[in-house]
PDB file of C-alpha atoms in Angstrom:
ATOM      1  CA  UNK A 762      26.579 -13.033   4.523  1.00  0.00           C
ATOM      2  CA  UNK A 763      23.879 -15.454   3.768  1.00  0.00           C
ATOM      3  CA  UNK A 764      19.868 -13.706   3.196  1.00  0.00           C
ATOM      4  CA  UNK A 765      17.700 -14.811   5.596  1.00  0.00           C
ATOM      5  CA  UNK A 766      14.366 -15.621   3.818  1.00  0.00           C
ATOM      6  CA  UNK A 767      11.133 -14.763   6.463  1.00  0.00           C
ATOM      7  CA  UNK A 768       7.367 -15.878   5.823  1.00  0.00           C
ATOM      8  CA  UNK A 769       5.905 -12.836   4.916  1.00  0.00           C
ATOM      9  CA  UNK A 770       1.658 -13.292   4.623  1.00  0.00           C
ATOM     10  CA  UNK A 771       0.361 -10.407   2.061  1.00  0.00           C
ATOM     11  CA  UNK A 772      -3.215  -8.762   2.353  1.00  0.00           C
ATOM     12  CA  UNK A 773      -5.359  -6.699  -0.196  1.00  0.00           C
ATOM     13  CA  UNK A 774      -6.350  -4.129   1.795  1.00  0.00           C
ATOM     14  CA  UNK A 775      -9.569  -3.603   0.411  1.00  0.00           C
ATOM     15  CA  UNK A 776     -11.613  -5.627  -0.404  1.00  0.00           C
ATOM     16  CA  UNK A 777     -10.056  -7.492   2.369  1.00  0.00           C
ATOM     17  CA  UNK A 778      -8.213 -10.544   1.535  1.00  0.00           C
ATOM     18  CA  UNK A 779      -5.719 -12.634   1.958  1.00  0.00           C
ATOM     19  CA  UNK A 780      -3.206 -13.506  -1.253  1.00  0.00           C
ATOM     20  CA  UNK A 781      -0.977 -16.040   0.435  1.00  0.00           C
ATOM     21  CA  UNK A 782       2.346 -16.507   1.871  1.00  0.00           C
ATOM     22  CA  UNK A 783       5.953 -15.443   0.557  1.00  0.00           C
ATOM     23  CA  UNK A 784       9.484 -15.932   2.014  1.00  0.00           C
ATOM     24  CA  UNK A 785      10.865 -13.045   1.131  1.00  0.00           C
ATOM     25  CA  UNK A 786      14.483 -11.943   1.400  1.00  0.00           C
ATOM     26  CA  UNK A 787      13.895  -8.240   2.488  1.00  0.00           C
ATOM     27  CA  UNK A 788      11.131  -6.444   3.898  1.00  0.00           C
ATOM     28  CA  UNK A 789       9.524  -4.054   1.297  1.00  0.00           C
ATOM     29  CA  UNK A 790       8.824  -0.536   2.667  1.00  0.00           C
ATOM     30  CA  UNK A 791       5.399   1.404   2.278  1.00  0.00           C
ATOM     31  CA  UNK A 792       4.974   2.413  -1.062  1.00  0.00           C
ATOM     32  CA  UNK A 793       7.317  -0.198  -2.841  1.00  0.00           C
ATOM     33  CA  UNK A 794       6.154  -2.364  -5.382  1.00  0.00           C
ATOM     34  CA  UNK A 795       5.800  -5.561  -5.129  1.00  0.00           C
ATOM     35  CA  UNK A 796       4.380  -8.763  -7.105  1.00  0.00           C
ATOM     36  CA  UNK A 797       2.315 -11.710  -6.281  1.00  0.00           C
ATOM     37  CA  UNK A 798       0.878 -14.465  -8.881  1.00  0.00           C
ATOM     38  CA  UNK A 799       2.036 -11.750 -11.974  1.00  0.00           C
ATOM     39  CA  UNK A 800      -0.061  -9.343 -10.625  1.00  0.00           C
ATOM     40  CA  UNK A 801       1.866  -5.745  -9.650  1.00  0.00           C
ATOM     41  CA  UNK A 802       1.086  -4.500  -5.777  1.00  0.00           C
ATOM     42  CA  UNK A 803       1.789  -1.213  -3.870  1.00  0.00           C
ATOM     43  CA  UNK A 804       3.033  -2.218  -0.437  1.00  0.00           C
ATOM     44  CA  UNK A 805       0.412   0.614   1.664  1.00  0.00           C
ATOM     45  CA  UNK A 806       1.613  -0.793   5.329  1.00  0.00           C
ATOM     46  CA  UNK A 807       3.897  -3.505   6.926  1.00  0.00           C
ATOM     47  CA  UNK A 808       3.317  -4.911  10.266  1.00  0.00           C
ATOM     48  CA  UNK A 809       5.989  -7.102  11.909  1.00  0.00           C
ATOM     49  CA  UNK A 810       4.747 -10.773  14.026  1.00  0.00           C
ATOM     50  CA  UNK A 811       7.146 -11.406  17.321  1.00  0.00           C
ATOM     51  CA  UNK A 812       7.029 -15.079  19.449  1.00  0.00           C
ATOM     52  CA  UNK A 813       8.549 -15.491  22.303  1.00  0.00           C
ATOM     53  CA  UNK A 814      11.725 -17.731  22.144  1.00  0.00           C
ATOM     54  CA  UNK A 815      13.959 -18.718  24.699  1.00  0.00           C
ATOM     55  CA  UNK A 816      13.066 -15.394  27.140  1.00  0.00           C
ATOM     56  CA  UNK A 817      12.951 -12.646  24.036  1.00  0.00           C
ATOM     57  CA  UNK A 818      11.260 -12.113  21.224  1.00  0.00           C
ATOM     58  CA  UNK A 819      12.540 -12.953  17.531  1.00  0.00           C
ATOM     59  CA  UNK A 820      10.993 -11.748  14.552  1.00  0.00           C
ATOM     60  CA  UNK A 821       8.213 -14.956  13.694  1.00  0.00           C
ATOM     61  CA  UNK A 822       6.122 -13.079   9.889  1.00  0.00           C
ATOM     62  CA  UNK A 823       5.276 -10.045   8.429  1.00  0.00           C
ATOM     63  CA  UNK A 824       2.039  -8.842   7.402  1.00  0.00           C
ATOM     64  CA  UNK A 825       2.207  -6.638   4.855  1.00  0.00           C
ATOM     65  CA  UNK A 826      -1.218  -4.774   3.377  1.00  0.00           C
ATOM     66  CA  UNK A 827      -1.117  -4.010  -0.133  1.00  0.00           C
ATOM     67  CA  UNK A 828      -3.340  -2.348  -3.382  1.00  0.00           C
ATOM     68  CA  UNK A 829      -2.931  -3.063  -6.441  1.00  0.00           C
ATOM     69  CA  UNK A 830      -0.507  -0.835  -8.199  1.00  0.00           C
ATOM     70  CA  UNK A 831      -2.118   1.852 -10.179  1.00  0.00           C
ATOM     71  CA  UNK A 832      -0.230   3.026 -13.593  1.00  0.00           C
ATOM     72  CA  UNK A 833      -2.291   6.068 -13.831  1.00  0.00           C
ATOM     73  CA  UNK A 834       0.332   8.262 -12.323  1.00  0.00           C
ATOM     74  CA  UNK A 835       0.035  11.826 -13.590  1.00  0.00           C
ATOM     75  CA  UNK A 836       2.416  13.996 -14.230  1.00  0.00           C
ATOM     76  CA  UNK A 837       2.812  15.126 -10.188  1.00  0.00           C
ATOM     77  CA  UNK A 838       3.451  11.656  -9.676  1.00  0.00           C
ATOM     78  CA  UNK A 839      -0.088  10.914  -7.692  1.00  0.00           C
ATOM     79  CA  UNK A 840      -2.906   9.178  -8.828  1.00  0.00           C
ATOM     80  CA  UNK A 841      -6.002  10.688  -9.605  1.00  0.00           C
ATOM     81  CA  UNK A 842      -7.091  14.063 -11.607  1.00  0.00           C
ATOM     82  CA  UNK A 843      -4.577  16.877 -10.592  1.00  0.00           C
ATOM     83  CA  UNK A 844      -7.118  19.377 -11.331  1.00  0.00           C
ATOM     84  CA  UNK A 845      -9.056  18.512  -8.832  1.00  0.00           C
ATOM     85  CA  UNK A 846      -9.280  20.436  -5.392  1.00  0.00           C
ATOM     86  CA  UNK A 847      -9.306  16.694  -3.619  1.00  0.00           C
ATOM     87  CA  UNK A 848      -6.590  15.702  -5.182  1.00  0.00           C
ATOM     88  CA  UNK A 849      -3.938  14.397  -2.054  1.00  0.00           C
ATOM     89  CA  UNK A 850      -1.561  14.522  -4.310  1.00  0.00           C
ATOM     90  CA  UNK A 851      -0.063  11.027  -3.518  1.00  0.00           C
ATOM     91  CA  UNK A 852       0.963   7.647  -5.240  1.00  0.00           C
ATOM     92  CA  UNK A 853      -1.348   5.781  -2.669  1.00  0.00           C
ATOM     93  CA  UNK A 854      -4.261   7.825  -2.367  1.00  0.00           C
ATOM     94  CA  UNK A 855      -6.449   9.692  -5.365  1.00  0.00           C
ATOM     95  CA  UNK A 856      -8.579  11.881  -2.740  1.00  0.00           C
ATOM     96  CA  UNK A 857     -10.636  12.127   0.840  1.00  0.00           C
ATOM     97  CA  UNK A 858     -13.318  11.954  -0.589  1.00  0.00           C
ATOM     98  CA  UNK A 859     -13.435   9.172  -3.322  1.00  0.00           C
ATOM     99  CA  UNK A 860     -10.242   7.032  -2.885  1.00  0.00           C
ATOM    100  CA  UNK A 861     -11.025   4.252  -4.601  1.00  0.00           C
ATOM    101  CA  UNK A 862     -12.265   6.488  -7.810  1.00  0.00           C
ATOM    102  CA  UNK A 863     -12.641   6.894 -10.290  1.00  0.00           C
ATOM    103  CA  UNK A 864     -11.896  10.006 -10.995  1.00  0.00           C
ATOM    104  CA  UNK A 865     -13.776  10.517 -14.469  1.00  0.00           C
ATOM    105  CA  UNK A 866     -17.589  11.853 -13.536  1.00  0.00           C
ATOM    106  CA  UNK A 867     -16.836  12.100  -9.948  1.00  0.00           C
ATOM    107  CA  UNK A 868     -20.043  13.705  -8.775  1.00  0.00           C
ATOM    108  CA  UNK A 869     -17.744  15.515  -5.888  1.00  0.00           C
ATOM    109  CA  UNK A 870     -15.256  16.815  -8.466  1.00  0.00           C
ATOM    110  CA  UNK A 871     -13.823  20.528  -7.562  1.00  0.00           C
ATOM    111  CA  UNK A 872     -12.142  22.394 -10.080  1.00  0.00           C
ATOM    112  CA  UNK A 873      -8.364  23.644  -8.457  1.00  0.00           C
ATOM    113  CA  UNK A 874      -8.111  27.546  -8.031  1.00  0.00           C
ATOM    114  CA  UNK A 875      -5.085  29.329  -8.364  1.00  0.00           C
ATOM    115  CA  UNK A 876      -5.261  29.351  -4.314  1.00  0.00           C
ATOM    116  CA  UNK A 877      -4.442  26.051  -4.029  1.00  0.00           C
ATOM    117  CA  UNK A 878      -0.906  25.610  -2.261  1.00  0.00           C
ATOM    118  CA  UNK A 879      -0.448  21.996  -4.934  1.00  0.00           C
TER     119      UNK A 879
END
């Protein structure tokens, strides 16, 4: 079975911008990596483009949204200071408060208690 390349238009998701187009042969989920121009990329969300053609829709782009990847994944496997109360624990996210960090002198910076369900 032959791949079927589709135009897939990538986004940095903030600051917003657009990085160009891509055929790609797949469709990369949320959270994959992906890279553009030798730079790395987490994929954060992927939004799908329909025209209409011949009475029904067919599958025109994708969008997808991306950040660039972070290698600062602690031992948890998120990003940010574990020890922190913020901490959302995730690969995408370092906190609610100050997700774009960083983390070191964070005036909002909570230490964890041993209450902490994380």
């Amino acid at each position: 079975m032959k791949s079927h390349h589709i135009l897939t238009e990538i986004h940095l998701y903030h600051p917003p911008q657009s990085l160009g187009h891509l055929y790609l042969a797949d469709s990369p989920q949320p959270g994959a990596q992906l890279e553009v121009a030798g730079q790395q990329y987490t994929v954060l969300e992927r939004r799908h483009r329909y025209q209409l053609q011949a009475n029904h829709y067919q599958l025109h782009h994708i969008a997808l949204y991306v950040q660039p990847a972070l290698s600062a994944i602690n031992t948890m496997g998120s990003i940010g200071n574990e020890n922190c109360e913020y901490n959302a624990h995730s690969a995408l996210l370092r906190c609610a408060i100050n997700p774009d960090g960083p983390c070191q002198d964070c005036v909002f910076f909570l230490p964890k208690t041993n209450l902490s369900p994380f």
